[in-house]
Structure formats: C-alpha cells, structure tokens
C-alpha cells in the first residue's frame, strides 16, 4: 500500500468537507494542520532566517519536499515559499481538478508556527497557495507579522519574485 | 383536525430594515432590554433541543478593548495580505473617487474596520457547548445569533455579528483566554460575538439585495418557472 497516497486521499476528503462547511473562511482555520511534525523537532534560531532555514532543513531531511527556497520581501511581511516535489502535491492536484482551490499547506504552516513559537511573532497568515501540477512546483505567499505595527504595511506582491 | 394558527405580527419589516451597526452611542443598555435580547437567543431553533449556546455578556471596558484589539489584528492581518495581492482593490473598485477609495481601503487593511467592539456598550460572545452530544452546534449558534440581531433591532438597538476575530484557530484560542473559556479540544466552540448599542448611524438597510428571481428555483435546481 502506498501510505502517502492513503493519507493524501484522506486529506482530500477532509479538505472538501471543511470547504463545504465553512467555504472561504475554512482557509483561516487550518493554520495548525502540520505543526505537530515541526514541533516534534528541535528547531532553533534567533532570527527569521535561522528559523526558516532550520525548518526547511528538517522538512527536506524528512523528504516532505524535494527542494525548497524562500525569500522575504514586501516591506518584510511577505514570506514567499517555493517548493518542488511536495508530498502533499497529489492532494492539491486532486482538489484543484475537482474544483476546490486547495487551501491547506502543512509545510507552510510548519514554518509560520515556528516563527510564532520561537520568535514570538504576533501573527501570520497563509495568503495564497499556487500549485503547478505539471512541473510539480508550488508557490506559497504568507504574511508574517513580527509585531502588530507591521499590519498595514502594504505593497504590491505581484512585483516580488 | 383543527388547523387554527394563532394570530401573529408579521416581522418582515423588522427583518428587512435591519442592518449591521458598527457605531454606537455611549449610552448604556438597560437590563430589561438586555434580558429580552437574551430571552430571544434562548428560543432559537436547535437540533433535538440540545440548546448548546452559552452567552457571555461583556460590559467591562478593559475586556472590550482586548476583544477590539484582537479583532483589529485578525482582520488587519488578512486584509493587508489581500491588499498586497490586489484582491481588496478589486472588491472596492466601485468607489469612483480615488481619495475616498484609498481611505476606505486603509480603514480595511489596517484592521480598524473591526475595532468597533471597543465602543459598543455591550458585547455578547456566543459559544457552543460541544460536550452534551449536540449535533448541529454551528447551525444552532447561528440561529441564536440571528434571534439576537432581530430582537435587538426590534427594540431600537444596533448590532453587528462579528466572526472575523475568532475566525482563525489561534485567534479563537486568544479569545477563549480573554474570557476564560475552557480550551480543551472537545469542550467549547467559539463562533462569534455580537456588538450591541444604541445606534449612531442609520438602521435602515441601504444595500441592494439580489432579486428573488435570482435566488429562487422551483421544484428543481435552475428551474425559474413558478410551480
């Protein structure tokens, strides 16, 4: 049995259910999905870069993605994650094919969780999850707010790489 | 068979004249009026009569400030991102005046749009008991909230159903902490709160609603001919 397929198929059904129960705001409520894995690791760091790099190391070492890069922009509040070969891509592909825009990214949730847990970030928000099922790549745009004062620091994210 | 139905007033005028009110006069709400609103909540429809709702009435300014700050944070964190993605601009493109549009957008993405709980004389938090075998908690709570809104409106008050500040899981946990609601996974669901007060703005609904022709089908999906 392909265990990854088994679990991804279960996630598809749960994501479908959540979407029907809550529609758009389902995406706001799933921020804890995936965090148990990263919380079981000893992620350390004193800065945004250190925490994110350490998380990516763990994520890749456990083969949850084959490659992953990140950048920070948008006046410091945009965390742009690029992944390839994510273990959850089949889940997202199936949802997209069935007409539901996928909204749960356990991998991004892990990193956002550690920014809150380890650096006391005020809040975070997974703003956009784009998948390319043909190339096997995903782009996730997250808002990261170190302090409440960072809220409202707007810019045009389409101009960011 | 006696099919006599007791005579009742039609409440359509109450329903159609209600709108969400986010600006309030500082005047307090008398207890007898508040009690009527809570009584209306108690009579909402509920699956198998479980009545899972629990209502926390908040008047303490310090608590209301904490809730208002949380609301600002929740809405602002999402709307800042939506603005950066261009989504907010599309939502408000019908505002022609660019200065006015920019003001409205800033009001939204700063989160100030959701801060109004601080000024409301009363907030009622609506939470659901998940431990008594209830089967329809979110739906029951939503019906309870609607009863509160309609009763408040019928008594001359203004009210607003506010979900955003408790919409994310982490914010819901913060909300529970502010109000000392038990945080066990299987204990209570926080669905929303209602800000209540004497209105400092018009209560008549000015926003257009879809026509019945657009939203009603007869006998089967898509069929527009009345049966």
Tab-separated table of C-alpha atoms in Angstrom:
chain	number	residue	atom	x	y	z
A	1	UNK	CA	0.000	0.000	0.000
A	2	UNK	CA	1.175	3.485	-0.802
A	3	UNK	CA	0.812	5.162	2.575
A	4	UNK	CA	1.326	8.675	1.209
A	5	UNK	CA	-1.498	8.194	-1.269
A	6	UNK	CA	-3.669	6.778	1.512
A	7	UNK	CA	-3.130	9.813	3.773
A	8	UNK	CA	-3.410	12.341	0.945
A	9	UNK	CA	-6.751	10.843	-0.094
A	10	UNK	CA	-7.991	11.231	3.458
A	11	UNK	CA	-6.817	14.850	3.498
A	12	UNK	CA	-8.693	15.497	0.248
A	13	UNK	CA	-11.927	14.310	1.829
A	14	UNK	CA	-11.335	16.368	4.961
A	15	UNK	CA	-10.420	19.485	2.973
A	16	UNK	CA	-13.542	19.053	0.831
A	17	UNK	CA	-15.657	18.692	3.956
A	18	UNK	CA	-14.149	21.775	5.583
A	19	UNK	CA	-14.698	23.788	2.427
A	20	UNK	CA	-18.351	22.825	2.291
A	21	UNK	CA	-18.864	23.573	5.979
A	22	UNK	CA	-17.018	26.886	6.058
A	23	UNK	CA	-16.448	27.959	2.430
A	24	UNK	CA	-13.794	30.674	2.132
A	25	UNK	CA	-13.012	31.045	5.806
A	26	UNK	CA	-12.040	27.378	6.077
A	27	UNK	CA	-8.614	28.577	4.941
A	28	UNK	CA	-8.324	30.806	8.023
A	29	UNK	CA	-8.894	27.946	10.409
A	30	UNK	CA	-6.382	25.347	9.287
A	31	UNK	CA	-3.214	27.029	10.481
A	32	UNK	CA	-2.400	24.224	12.924
A	33	UNK	CA	-2.500	21.438	10.323
A	34	UNK	CA	1.040	20.099	10.035
A	35	UNK	CA	2.562	21.782	13.073
A	36	UNK	CA	2.830	18.628	15.191
A	37	UNK	CA	5.624	17.373	12.963
A	38	UNK	CA	7.738	20.501	13.240
A	39	UNK	CA	7.005	20.888	16.946
A	40	UNK	CA	8.430	17.405	17.468
A	41	UNK	CA	11.743	18.654	16.050
A	42	UNK	CA	14.100	20.865	17.952
A	43	UNK	CA	14.003	23.950	15.748
A	44	UNK	CA	16.369	26.623	16.970
A	45	UNK	CA	17.294	30.107	15.841
A	46	UNK	CA	17.359	33.720	16.878
A	47	UNK	CA	16.274	35.288	13.629
A	48	UNK	CA	13.704	34.835	10.893
A	49	UNK	CA	16.339	33.441	8.539
A	50	UNK	CA	17.709	30.982	11.083
A	51	UNK	CA	14.277	29.622	11.973
A	52	UNK	CA	13.116	29.334	8.362
A	53	UNK	CA	16.359	27.660	7.255
A	54	UNK	CA	16.238	25.209	10.138
A	55	UNK	CA	12.611	24.319	9.342
A	56	UNK	CA	13.437	23.795	5.663
A	57	UNK	CA	16.352	21.549	6.653
A	58	UNK	CA	14.031	19.332	8.715
A	59	UNK	CA	11.323	19.327	6.060
A	60	UNK	CA	13.784	18.266	3.368
A	61	UNK	CA	15.640	15.790	5.570
A	62	UNK	CA	12.331	14.019	6.144
A	63	UNK	CA	11.582	14.060	2.420
A	64	UNK	CA	8.389	16.085	2.721
A	65	UNK	CA	9.605	18.154	-0.243
A	66	UNK	CA	12.496	17.515	-2.624
A	67	UNK	CA	13.580	21.138	-2.832
A	68	UNK	CA	12.562	24.374	-1.203
A	69	UNK	CA	13.642	28.004	-1.334
A	70	UNK	CA	12.329	31.155	0.270
A	71	UNK	CA	12.561	34.902	0.117
A	72	UNK	CA	11.334	37.710	2.304
A	73	UNK	CA	10.016	40.899	0.733
A	74	UNK	CA	7.029	43.203	0.762
A	75	UNK	CA	8.455	45.521	3.449
A	76	UNK	CA	9.364	42.471	5.477
A	77	UNK	CA	5.915	40.952	5.758
A	78	UNK	CA	5.895	38.681	2.698
A	79	UNK	CA	7.354	35.208	3.107
A	80	UNK	CA	7.493	33.675	-0.347
A	81	UNK	CA	7.993	29.900	-0.345
A	82	UNK	CA	8.822	27.875	-3.434
A	83	UNK	CA	8.715	24.094	-3.225
A	84	UNK	CA	9.178	21.195	-5.563
A	85	UNK	CA	8.092	17.620	-5.081
A	86	UNK	CA	5.901	18.203	-2.028
A	87	UNK	CA	4.487	15.053	-0.504
A	88	UNK	CA	1.046	16.738	-0.428
A	89	UNK	CA	1.002	17.836	-4.066
A	90	UNK	CA	-1.284	14.920	-5.117
A	91	UNK	CA	-3.842	16.150	-2.563
A	92	UNK	CA	-3.766	19.643	-4.011
A	93	UNK	CA	-3.845	18.380	-7.580
A	94	UNK	CA	-6.936	16.296	-6.910
A	95	UNK	CA	-8.755	19.136	-5.139
A	96	UNK	CA	-7.927	21.570	-7.922
A	97	UNK	CA	-9.140	19.083	-10.538
A	98	UNK	CA	-12.405	18.705	-8.622
A	99	UNK	CA	-12.974	22.461	-8.466
A	100	UNK	CA	-11.823	23.318	-4.950
A	101	UNK	CA	-8.896	25.709	-4.671
A	102	UNK	CA	-6.575	23.944	-2.233
A	103	UNK	CA	-6.107	25.897	0.973
A	104	UNK	CA	-4.194	23.677	3.392
A	105	UNK	CA	-0.415	23.731	3.147
A	106	UNK	CA	1.007	21.794	6.103
A	107	UNK	CA	4.546	22.706	5.045
A	108	UNK	CA	3.954	26.472	5.161
A	109	UNK	CA	2.030	26.049	8.410
A	110	UNK	CA	5.116	24.456	9.971
A	111	UNK	CA	7.307	27.454	9.229
A	112	UNK	CA	4.685	30.000	10.291
A	113	UNK	CA	4.178	28.081	13.519
A	114	UNK	CA	7.852	28.216	14.382
A	115	UNK	CA	8.040	31.972	13.740
A	116	UNK	CA	5.269	32.366	16.303
A	117	UNK	CA	6.551	29.759	18.746
A	118	UNK	CA	10.261	30.566	18.655
A	119	UNK	CA	10.353	34.276	17.811
A	120	UNK	CA	7.018	35.342	19.324
A	121	UNK	CA	5.693	36.717	16.064
A	122	UNK	CA	2.354	38.407	16.637
A	123	UNK	CA	0.513	36.574	13.881
A	124	UNK	CA	0.841	35.087	10.406
A	125	UNK	CA	-1.480	34.371	7.508
A	126	UNK	CA	-1.180	31.954	4.613
A	127	UNK	CA	-2.432	34.235	1.859
A	128	UNK	CA	-2.047	32.289	-1.385
A	129	UNK	CA	-1.277	28.743	-2.412
A	130	UNK	CA	-0.488	28.190	-6.078
A	131	UNK	CA	0.335	24.769	-7.417
A	132	UNK	CA	1.639	23.672	-10.775
A	133	UNK	CA	0.807	20.028	-11.141
A	134	UNK	CA	2.709	19.801	-14.433
A	135	UNK	CA	6.052	20.926	-13.052
A	136	UNK	CA	5.450	19.627	-9.523
A	137	UNK	CA	6.104	23.065	-8.049
A	138	UNK	CA	4.193	25.145	-5.513
A	139	UNK	CA	4.388	28.794	-4.549
A	140	UNK	CA	3.012	29.885	-1.207
A	141	UNK	CA	2.684	33.516	-0.207
A	142	UNK	CA	2.451	34.112	3.520
A	143	UNK	CA	2.101	37.300	5.532
A	144	UNK	CA	4.319	37.330	8.609
A	145	UNK	CA	3.816	39.986	11.276
A	146	UNK	CA	6.528	40.305	13.861
A	147	UNK	CA	4.589	42.984	15.757
A	148	UNK	CA	1.077	44.492	15.475
A	149	UNK	CA	2.652	47.595	13.902
A	150	UNK	CA	3.594	45.523	10.827
A	151	UNK	CA	-0.085	45.133	9.959
A	152	UNK	CA	-0.989	47.615	7.252
A	153	UNK	CA	2.475	47.725	5.649
A	154	UNK	CA	1.125	47.282	2.146
A	155	UNK	CA	2.969	46.852	-1.137
A	156	UNK	CA	2.398	45.112	-4.456
A	157	UNK	CA	3.339	41.465	-4.049
A	158	UNK	CA	2.978	40.797	-7.779
A	159	UNK	CA	6.250	42.706	-8.199
A	160	UNK	CA	8.064	40.359	-5.837
A	161	UNK	CA	9.910	37.388	-7.264
B	1	UNK	CA	-58.400	18.458	12.569
B	2	UNK	CA	-58.022	21.949	13.976
B	3	UNK	CA	-55.526	23.890	11.899
B	4	UNK	CA	-56.108	27.207	13.609
B	5	UNK	CA	-52.948	29.255	13.754
B	6	UNK	CA	-52.656	31.926	16.420
B	7	UNK	CA	-52.512	35.427	15.008
B	8	UNK	CA	-49.026	36.885	14.996
B	9	UNK	CA	-47.453	40.039	13.699
B	10	UNK	CA	-45.501	39.779	10.501
B	11	UNK	CA	-41.854	40.500	11.295
B	12	UNK	CA	-40.795	41.086	7.695
B	13	UNK	CA	-40.426	44.818	8.333
B	14	UNK	CA	-38.063	44.076	11.214
B	15	UNK	CA	-36.058	41.710	9.049
B	16	UNK	CA	-35.803	43.979	6.013
B	17	UNK	CA	-34.964	47.152	7.929
B	18	UNK	CA	-32.135	45.610	9.948
B	19	UNK	CA	-28.567	46.312	9.009
B	20	UNK	CA	-25.255	45.779	10.750
B	21	UNK	CA	-24.479	48.718	13.011
B	22	UNK	CA	-20.862	49.388	13.899
B	23	UNK	CA	-21.124	52.827	15.527
B	24	UNK	CA	-22.830	53.267	18.870
B	25	UNK	CA	-23.768	55.976	21.317
B	26	UNK	CA	-22.099	55.546	24.693
B	27	UNK	CA	-25.467	55.243	26.493
B	28	UNK	CA	-25.853	52.013	28.455
B	29	UNK	CA	-28.411	49.342	27.577
B	30	UNK	CA	-30.962	48.910	30.404
B	31	UNK	CA	-31.047	45.440	31.933
B	32	UNK	CA	-34.693	44.821	30.993
B	33	UNK	CA	-33.845	45.375	27.319
B	34	UNK	CA	-30.738	43.213	27.533
B	35	UNK	CA	-32.787	40.477	29.187
B	36	UNK	CA	-35.290	40.489	26.332
B	37	UNK	CA	-32.461	40.064	23.838
B	38	UNK	CA	-31.039	37.157	25.831
B	39	UNK	CA	-34.516	35.659	26.044
B	40	UNK	CA	-34.822	35.829	22.250
B	41	UNK	CA	-31.498	33.981	21.988
B	42	UNK	CA	-32.816	31.229	24.264
B	43	UNK	CA	-35.684	30.470	21.897
B	44	UNK	CA	-33.686	29.881	18.741
B	45	UNK	CA	-34.268	26.641	16.843
B	46	UNK	CA	-31.904	23.882	17.911
B	47	UNK	CA	-31.332	20.321	16.741
B	48	UNK	CA	-33.005	17.835	19.081
B	49	UNK	CA	-33.487	20.686	21.555
B	50	UNK	CA	-29.885	20.448	22.748
B	51	UNK	CA	-29.549	24.244	23.198
B	52	UNK	CA	-25.749	24.202	23.055
B	53	UNK	CA	-25.415	28.004	23.233
B	54	UNK	CA	-23.738	29.725	26.118
B	55	UNK	CA	-23.752	33.527	26.128
B	56	UNK	CA	-21.122	35.699	27.775
B	57	UNK	CA	-22.295	39.276	28.294
B	58	UNK	CA	-19.396	41.692	28.423
B	59	UNK	CA	-19.570	45.278	29.662
B	60	UNK	CA	-16.104	45.670	31.167
B	61	UNK	CA	-14.215	48.298	29.061
B	62	UNK	CA	-10.890	46.552	29.579
B	63	UNK	CA	-12.241	43.261	28.249
B	64	UNK	CA	-13.912	45.015	25.332
B	65	UNK	CA	-10.615	46.705	24.491
B	66	UNK	CA	-8.843	43.345	24.417
B	67	UNK	CA	-11.520	41.966	22.113
B	68	UNK	CA	-11.375	45.040	19.878
B	69	UNK	CA	-7.584	44.745	19.645
B	70	UNK	CA	-7.872	41.075	18.731
B	71	UNK	CA	-10.453	41.919	16.090
B	72	UNK	CA	-8.186	44.577	14.608
B	73	UNK	CA	-5.304	42.134	14.492
B	74	UNK	CA	-7.337	39.354	12.843
B	75	UNK	CA	-8.937	41.470	10.148
B	76	UNK	CA	-5.834	43.565	9.565
B	77	UNK	CA	-3.539	40.571	9.143
B	78	UNK	CA	-5.765	39.089	6.450
B	79	UNK	CA	-6.743	42.316	4.710
B	80	UNK	CA	-3.168	43.582	4.499
B	81	UNK	CA	-2.288	40.394	2.617
B	82	UNK	CA	-5.393	40.642	0.418
B	83	UNK	CA	-4.474	44.236	-0.434
B	84	UNK	CA	-0.925	43.199	-1.298
B	85	UNK	CA	-2.378	40.553	-3.626
B	86	UNK	CA	-4.678	43.145	-5.267
B	87	UNK	CA	-7.868	41.478	-4.020
B	88	UNK	CA	-9.085	44.327	-1.809
B	89	UNK	CA	-8.697	46.854	-4.629
B	90	UNK	CA	-10.971	44.731	-6.851
B	91	UNK	CA	-13.534	44.458	-4.053
B	92	UNK	CA	-13.822	48.224	-3.719
B	93	UNK	CA	-13.374	49.278	-7.326
B	94	UNK	CA	-16.952	50.604	-7.435
B	95	UNK	CA	-15.837	53.566	-5.307
B	96	UNK	CA	-15.017	56.079	-8.039
B	97	UNK	CA	-13.264	58.758	-6.001
B	98	UNK	CA	-9.629	57.603	-5.638
B	99	UNK	CA	-9.086	59.533	-2.395
B	100	UNK	CA	-12.209	58.071	-0.823
B	101	UNK	CA	-11.272	54.581	-2.119
B	102	UNK	CA	-7.794	54.854	-0.613
B	103	UNK	CA	-9.295	55.921	2.728
B	104	UNK	CA	-11.735	53.001	2.748
B	105	UNK	CA	-9.005	50.546	1.803
B	106	UNK	CA	-6.698	51.805	4.549
B	107	UNK	CA	-9.549	51.556	7.041
B	108	UNK	CA	-9.919	47.923	5.999
B	109	UNK	CA	-6.321	46.731	5.784
B	110	UNK	CA	-5.271	48.498	8.978
B	111	UNK	CA	-7.889	46.360	10.721
B	112	UNK	CA	-9.628	49.465	12.119
B	113	UNK	CA	-12.796	48.226	10.430
B	114	UNK	CA	-13.143	45.550	13.115
B	115	UNK	CA	-12.116	47.569	16.151
B	116	UNK	CA	-15.624	48.851	16.930
B	117	UNK	CA	-16.267	46.353	19.716
B	118	UNK	CA	-14.342	48.716	21.990
B	119	UNK	CA	-17.060	51.368	21.634
B	120	UNK	CA	-20.048	49.035	21.988
B	121	UNK	CA	-21.737	49.305	25.414
B	122	UNK	CA	-22.266	45.539	25.392
B	123	UNK	CA	-20.711	42.562	23.657
B	124	UNK	CA	-22.339	39.149	23.707
B	125	UNK	CA	-19.968	36.283	22.969
B	126	UNK	CA	-21.778	33.246	21.572
B	127	UNK	CA	-20.092	29.941	22.242
B	128	UNK	CA	-21.261	26.354	21.907
B	129	UNK	CA	-21.036	23.525	24.397
B	130	UNK	CA	-19.611	20.544	22.499
B	131	UNK	CA	-19.880	18.150	25.418
B	132	UNK	CA	-23.595	17.420	25.616
B	133	UNK	CA	-23.959	15.393	22.448
B	134	UNK	CA	-25.160	18.293	20.322
B	135	UNK	CA	-25.307	17.522	16.647
B	136	UNK	CA	-25.695	20.919	15.000
B	137	UNK	CA	-23.681	23.315	17.137
B	138	UNK	CA	-22.574	25.855	14.483
B	139	UNK	CA	-26.049	25.979	12.954
B	140	UNK	CA	-27.783	26.294	16.314
B	141	UNK	CA	-25.435	29.096	17.312
B	142	UNK	CA	-26.042	30.917	14.034
B	143	UNK	CA	-29.809	30.756	14.589
B	144	UNK	CA	-29.287	32.053	18.123
B	145	UNK	CA	-27.272	34.984	16.778
B	146	UNK	CA	-29.965	35.845	14.238
B	147	UNK	CA	-32.565	35.909	17.024
B	148	UNK	CA	-30.337	38.300	18.988
B	149	UNK	CA	-29.904	40.592	15.984
B	150	UNK	CA	-33.611	40.731	15.190
B	151	UNK	CA	-34.721	41.284	18.765
B	152	UNK	CA	-32.089	43.998	19.251
B	153	UNK	CA	-33.229	45.721	16.080
B	154	UNK	CA	-36.893	45.470	17.022
B	155	UNK	CA	-36.063	47.207	20.318
B	156	UNK	CA	-34.296	50.080	18.571
B	157	UNK	CA	-30.748	48.921	19.169
B	158	UNK	CA	-27.978	48.457	16.645
B	159	UNK	CA	-25.924	45.287	16.492
B	160	UNK	CA	-23.256	43.583	14.454
B	161	UNK	CA	-22.435	39.887	14.124
B	162	UNK	CA	-18.651	39.624	14.253
B	163	UNK	CA	-16.901	36.418	13.245
B	164	UNK	CA	-13.556	37.594	11.881
B	165	UNK	CA	-11.693	37.990	15.180
B	166	UNK	CA	-12.343	34.395	16.159
B	167	UNK	CA	-12.063	33.001	12.654
B	168	UNK	CA	-8.529	31.692	12.884
B	169	UNK	CA	-7.729	28.888	15.267
B	170	UNK	CA	-5.046	30.841	17.091
B	171	UNK	CA	-7.270	33.919	17.441
B	172	UNK	CA	-10.114	31.754	18.754
B	173	UNK	CA	-7.715	30.446	21.390
B	174	UNK	CA	-6.750	34.017	22.342
B	175	UNK	CA	-10.443	34.930	22.565
B	176	UNK	CA	-11.069	31.973	24.857
B	177	UNK	CA	-8.201	33.089	27.054
B	178	UNK	CA	-9.576	36.642	27.351
B	179	UNK	CA	-12.958	35.301	28.511
B	180	UNK	CA	-11.606	32.341	30.496
B	181	UNK	CA	-13.479	29.859	28.310
B	182	UNK	CA	-12.183	26.284	28.769
B	183	UNK	CA	-9.754	25.469	25.981
B	184	UNK	CA	-9.960	21.678	25.793
B	185	UNK	CA	-10.284	20.364	22.241
B	186	UNK	CA	-13.694	18.834	22.916
B	187	UNK	CA	-15.184	21.492	25.167
B	188	UNK	CA	-16.411	24.738	23.601
B	189	UNK	CA	-16.664	26.185	20.130
B	190	UNK	CA	-16.339	29.949	19.778
B	191	UNK	CA	-18.375	31.059	16.812
B	192	UNK	CA	-18.747	34.836	17.011
B	193	UNK	CA	-19.692	37.787	19.146
B	194	UNK	CA	-22.298	40.461	18.763
B	195	UNK	CA	-21.569	44.109	19.438
B	196	UNK	CA	-24.642	45.925	20.752
B	197	UNK	CA	-25.542	49.539	21.411
B	198	UNK	CA	-27.814	52.434	20.631
B	199	UNK	CA	-27.065	53.232	17.005
B	200	UNK	CA	-25.078	56.274	15.999
B	201	UNK	CA	-25.841	55.572	12.329
B	202	UNK	CA	-28.914	54.728	10.235
B	203	UNK	CA	-30.538	51.338	10.910
B	204	UNK	CA	-32.392	51.039	7.616
B	205	UNK	CA	-30.761	48.687	5.180
B	206	UNK	CA	-29.331	50.675	2.272
B	207	UNK	CA	-27.505	47.919	0.443
B	208	UNK	CA	-29.075	46.217	-2.557
B	209	UNK	CA	-30.183	42.614	-2.247
B	210	UNK	CA	-30.434	40.058	-5.012
B	211	UNK	CA	-33.883	39.706	-6.512
B	212	UNK	CA	-35.931	36.621	-5.666
B	213	UNK	CA	-35.741	35.686	-9.348
B	214	UNK	CA	-32.002	35.363	-8.988
B	215	UNK	CA	-32.008	33.135	-5.936
B	216	UNK	CA	-35.182	31.040	-6.019
B	217	UNK	CA	-35.703	27.899	-8.077
B	218	UNK	CA	-38.916	25.920	-8.219
B	219	UNK	CA	-39.074	22.171	-7.816
B	220	UNK	CA	-35.522	21.611	-9.040
B	221	UNK	CA	-32.225	23.420	-9.324
B	222	UNK	CA	-32.237	26.061	-12.040
B	223	UNK	CA	-35.967	25.982	-12.792
B	224	UNK	CA	-37.299	29.548	-12.765
B	225	UNK	CA	-40.974	28.934	-13.610
B	226	UNK	CA	-43.073	29.194	-10.503
B	227	UNK	CA	-44.895	25.974	-9.668
